Amino acid sequence: MSHVLMRGRGGRVCLPDPATTMIDRADGGQLVLYPPRRVWDRTALTREELIAWHLLIAATARAMLDTLPQLAGGCLNYWDAGNWALNPAAEPVGPKDPQAARVLHQHLCGRSPHSTDRAWQWGESPFFPAYVDRFTWSAGKAPFTASECVALVERTRIVLRDDYTEVDAQGITSAPCGACGYPTPLDDLDAVTARCPACRALLLG
Ligand SMILES: [Zn+2]
């Protein structure tokens, strides 16, 4: 399950799925952004959807650069690939039509000058594993902490409002989960316990 940190007119910003995390937070970290509507490629978005999504991408990117010490002197890679969903071994097994199987999403990949990950060496193109190795490749890679995410969401809202004149910050309203502390859209928090969907699922499990 991917934790949704914030959601608004431009789409939603998530932590990477723990099973397929690409970059440890200390090596630069990673966020995943989905557009406001499920489409296979950005050419399928309307003009308004495309503008809103790209403002959210840029504001989130600015927030990463502005708030994360591990990205001091670093940069970002914008990775929109969606290849594994097209692998013949992916469910449902067999050949895939990209327009049906692909789900457009944008990875924001932090590139730290001090990365110790061989796949994410500063000054080099990143290395991506084969489809069959995607889970072992992700082992031990940690997402951003809850406090890092609180700062990321707050800075994203300010950039949207002040730099991109989205006066209501695209309608983004998030607050920390009462259990894990990660920012969560207000609509997703339990009205009584203030727990996020993942923490509620843990209690049920
Ligand atoms: Zn939680």
Tab-separated table of C-alpha atoms and ligand atoms in Angstrom:
chain	number	residue	atom	x	y	z
A	1	MET	CA	0.000	0.000	0.000
A	2	SER	CA	1.305	3.474	-0.902
A	3	HIS	CA	0.647	6.153	1.732
A	4	VAL	CA	-1.027	9.270	0.276
A	5	LEU	CA	0.598	12.378	1.760
A	6	MET	CA	-1.547	15.021	0.052
A	7	ARG	CA	-4.270	15.264	-2.574
A	8	GLY	CA	-5.811	18.151	-4.505
A	9	ARG	CA	-6.864	19.337	-7.946
A	10	GLY	CA	-3.440	18.524	-9.396
A	11	GLY	CA	-3.521	14.893	-8.255
A	12	ARG	CA	-1.948	13.087	-5.310
A	13	VAL	CA	1.532	12.770	-3.812
A	14	CYS	CA	2.468	9.409	-2.274
A	15	LEU	CA	5.314	7.653	-0.569
A	16	PRO	CA	6.608	4.861	-2.812
A	17	ASP	CA	5.146	1.390	-2.356
A	18	PRO	CA	7.446	-0.217	0.282
A	19	ALA	CA	7.772	-3.284	-1.957
A	20	THR	CA	9.258	-1.319	-4.845
A	21	THR	CA	11.039	1.637	-3.202
A	22	MET	CA	13.913	2.682	-5.456
A	23	ILE	CA	15.958	5.121	-3.348
A	24	ASP	CA	16.669	5.250	0.376
A	25	ARG	CA	15.795	8.581	1.997
A	26	ALA	CA	19.441	9.154	2.950
A	27	ASP	CA	20.545	8.727	-0.682
A	28	GLY	CA	18.029	11.319	-1.912
A	29	GLY	CA	14.646	9.652	-1.431
A	30	GLN	CA	11.623	9.321	-3.644
A	31	LEU	CA	8.026	10.484	-3.987
A	32	VAL	CA	5.391	9.282	-6.484
A	33	LEU	CA	2.820	11.640	-8.023
A	34	TYR	CA	-0.386	10.634	-9.802
A	35	PRO	CA	-2.436	12.997	-12.013
A	36	PRO	CA	-6.006	13.971	-11.074
A	37	ARG	CA	-7.458	11.227	-13.300
A	38	ARG	CA	-6.196	7.758	-14.174
A	39	VAL	CA	-4.764	7.810	-17.691
A	40	TRP	CA	-2.084	5.788	-19.460
A	41	ASP	CA	0.067	8.732	-20.670
A	42	ARG	CA	0.181	12.476	-20.046
A	43	THR	CA	-0.966	13.140	-23.605
A	44	ALA	CA	-4.377	11.809	-22.484
A	45	LEU	CA	-4.835	14.596	-19.918
A	46	THR	CA	-6.825	17.742	-20.690
A	47	ARG	CA	-5.035	21.092	-20.781
A	48	GLU	CA	-6.361	22.019	-17.328
A	49	GLU	CA	-5.432	18.635	-15.817
A	50	LEU	CA	-1.967	18.801	-17.332
A	51	ILE	CA	-1.292	22.298	-15.993
A	52	ALA	CA	-2.581	21.465	-12.497
A	53	TRP	CA	-0.545	18.238	-12.336
A	54	HIS	CA	2.660	19.887	-13.513
A	55	LEU	CA	2.246	22.703	-10.981
A	56	LEU	CA	1.919	20.033	-8.278
A	57	ILE	CA	4.992	18.187	-9.596
A	58	ALA	CA	7.074	21.360	-9.640
A	59	ALA	CA	5.881	22.535	-6.222
A	60	THR	CA	6.639	19.122	-4.683
A	61	ALA	CA	10.041	19.118	-6.337
A	62	ARG	CA	10.774	22.572	-4.933
A	63	ALA	CA	9.736	21.349	-1.493
A	64	MET	CA	12.192	18.439	-1.732
A	65	LEU	CA	15.043	20.730	-2.749
A	66	ASP	CA	14.168	23.347	-0.119
A	67	THR	CA	13.611	21.138	2.925
A	68	LEU	CA	15.770	17.993	2.653
A	69	PRO	CA	19.364	18.362	3.953
A	70	GLN	CA	20.376	15.239	2.000
A	71	LEU	CA	19.638	17.149	-1.228
A	72	ALA	CA	21.878	20.116	-0.374
A	73	GLY	CA	24.018	20.590	-3.467
A	74	GLY	CA	22.000	17.861	-5.184
A	75	CYS	CA	19.277	17.705	-7.837
A	76	LEU	CA	16.234	15.721	-8.936
A	77	ASN	CA	15.433	13.229	-11.684
A	78	TYR	CA	11.869	13.129	-13.034
A	79	TRP	CA	11.092	9.529	-13.924
A	80	ASP	CA	7.906	8.620	-15.775
A	81	ALA	CA	8.415	5.112	-17.033
A	82	GLY	CA	5.574	2.687	-16.259
A	83	ASN	CA	7.385	-0.236	-17.842
A	84	TRP	CA	6.913	-2.998	-15.282
A	85	ALA	CA	3.107	-2.937	-15.715
A	86	LEU	CA	3.743	-3.937	-19.346
A	87	ASN	CA	5.990	-6.890	-18.512
A	88	PRO	CA	4.445	-10.154	-19.805
A	89	ALA	CA	4.944	-11.660	-16.308
A	90	ALA	CA	2.910	-8.875	-14.612
A	91	GLU	CA	-0.686	-9.694	-13.635
A	92	PRO	CA	-2.676	-10.579	-15.651
A	93	VAL	CA	0.079	-12.693	-17.226
A	94	GLY	CA	0.435	-12.215	-20.960
A	95	PRO	CA	0.892	-9.464	-23.523
A	96	LYS	CA	-0.309	-5.987	-22.538
A	97	ASP	CA	-1.955	-3.064	-24.304
A	98	PRO	CA	-0.168	0.012	-22.857
A	99	GLN	CA	-3.329	2.125	-23.087
A	100	ALA	CA	-5.105	-0.355	-20.810
A	101	ALA	CA	-2.317	-1.599	-18.533
A	102	ARG	CA	-0.163	1.478	-17.974
A	103	VAL	CA	-1.014	3.901	-15.142
A	104	LEU	CA	0.653	7.295	-15.539
A	105	HIS	CA	2.720	8.331	-12.519
A	106	GLN	CA	5.747	10.515	-11.953
A	107	HIS	CA	8.625	9.512	-9.689
A	108	LEU	CA	10.545	12.381	-8.135
A	109	CYS	CA	13.977	10.880	-7.484
A	110	GLY	CA	16.273	12.776	-5.148
A	111	ARG	CA	19.913	12.745	-6.305
A	112	SER	CA	22.271	13.304	-3.403
A	113	PRO	CA	25.921	14.126	-4.110
A	114	HIS	CA	26.715	11.883	-1.136
A	115	SER	CA	24.693	8.813	-2.209
A	116	THR	CA	26.317	5.537	-1.197
A	117	ASP	CA	23.927	3.472	-3.355
A	118	ARG	CA	25.746	1.998	-6.353
A	119	ALA	CA	22.554	2.359	-8.438
A	120	TRP	CA	22.353	6.097	-7.649
A	121	GLN	CA	25.920	7.388	-7.860
A	122	TRP	CA	26.296	11.143	-8.202
A	123	GLY	CA	27.286	12.170	-11.716
A	124	GLU	CA	25.990	8.923	-13.241
A	125	SER	CA	22.687	7.873	-14.788
A	126	PRO	CA	20.735	5.703	-12.339
A	127	PHE	CA	20.683	1.943	-12.685
A	128	PHE	CA	17.311	0.178	-12.748
A	129	PRO	CA	16.892	-3.543	-12.090
A	130	ALA	CA	15.185	-6.142	-14.220
A	131	TYR	CA	11.497	-6.747	-13.499
A	132	VAL	CA	12.236	-10.052	-11.726
A	133	ASP	CA	14.679	-8.329	-9.335
A	134	ARG	CA	12.436	-5.411	-8.365
A	135	PHE	CA	11.596	-6.652	-4.847
A	136	THR	CA	15.107	-7.715	-3.768
A	137	TRP	CA	16.478	-4.439	-5.168
A	138	SER	CA	14.130	-2.518	-2.827
A	139	ALA	CA	15.074	-4.401	0.335
A	140	GLY	CA	16.283	-2.193	3.170
A	141	LYS	CA	15.459	1.113	1.435
A	142	ALA	CA	13.674	3.499	3.812
A	143	PRO	CA	11.117	6.165	2.837
A	144	PHE	CA	11.188	9.751	4.049
A	145	THR	CA	10.419	10.047	7.784
A	146	ALA	CA	7.128	11.437	9.075
A	147	SER	CA	8.768	14.720	10.096
A	148	GLU	CA	10.434	15.053	6.674
A	149	CYS	CA	7.011	14.529	5.076
A	150	VAL	CA	5.328	17.113	7.324
A	151	ALA	CA	7.891	19.681	6.122
A	152	LEU	CA	7.482	18.557	2.479
A	153	VAL	CA	3.695	18.966	2.541
A	154	GLU	CA	3.826	22.352	4.229
A	155	ARG	CA	6.443	23.682	1.799
A	156	THR	CA	4.533	22.316	-1.222
A	157	ARG	CA	1.389	24.160	-0.114
A	158	ILE	CA	3.343	27.417	0.294
A	159	VAL	CA	4.987	27.112	-3.143
A	160	LEU	CA	1.626	26.370	-4.794
A	161	ARG	CA	0.041	29.377	-3.105
A	162	ASP	CA	2.831	31.948	-3.260
A	163	ASP	CA	4.811	31.051	-6.391
A	164	TYR	CA	2.133	29.505	-8.626
A	165	THR	CA	-0.836	31.627	-7.413
A	166	GLU	CA	-2.940	28.597	-6.579
A	167	VAL	CA	-4.679	30.597	-3.845
A	168	ASP	CA	-6.074	27.568	-1.995
A	169	ALA	CA	-2.959	25.417	-2.590
A	170	GLN	CA	-5.060	23.306	-5.009
A	171	GLY	CA	-7.361	22.390	-2.118
A	172	ILE	CA	-4.666	20.343	-0.358
A	173	THR	CA	-5.479	19.783	3.327
A	174	SER	CA	-3.390	17.225	5.213
A	175	ALA	CA	-2.740	16.575	8.882
A	176	PRO	CA	-0.494	14.060	10.680
A	177	CYS	CA	-1.963	10.608	11.295
A	178	GLY	CA	-2.697	10.083	15.000
A	179	ALA	CA	-0.640	6.884	15.026
A	180	CYS	CA	2.230	6.998	12.487
A	181	GLY	CA	2.498	10.785	12.239
A	182	TYR	CA	2.683	10.845	8.439
A	183	PRO	CA	0.710	13.647	6.755
A	184	THR	CA	-2.583	12.341	5.394
A	185	PRO	CA	-5.438	14.060	3.502
A	186	LEU	CA	-8.066	15.122	6.054
A	187	ASP	CA	-10.723	13.161	4.158
A	188	ASP	CA	-8.722	9.949	4.677
A	189	LEU	CA	-8.235	10.314	8.467
A	190	ASP	CA	-10.659	8.503	10.773
A	191	ALA	CA	-12.980	11.086	12.349
A	192	VAL	CA	-12.507	9.658	15.870
A	193	THR	CA	-8.983	8.227	16.024
A	194	ALA	CA	-7.340	10.440	13.335
A	195	ARG	CA	-5.607	7.304	12.029
A	196	CYS	CA	-4.630	6.964	8.369
A	197	PRO	CA	-5.951	4.052	6.228
A	198	ALA	CA	-2.727	2.041	6.662
A	199	CYS	CA	-2.783	2.353	10.464
A	200	ARG	CA	-6.482	1.394	10.546
A	201	ALA	CA	-5.674	-1.657	8.385
A	202	LEU	CA	-2.939	-2.664	10.870
A	203	LEU	CA	-5.465	-2.605	13.734
A	204	LEU	CA	-7.907	-4.723	11.736
A	205	GLY	CA	-5.180	-7.172	10.725
B	1	ZN	ZN	-0.866	6.275	10.097
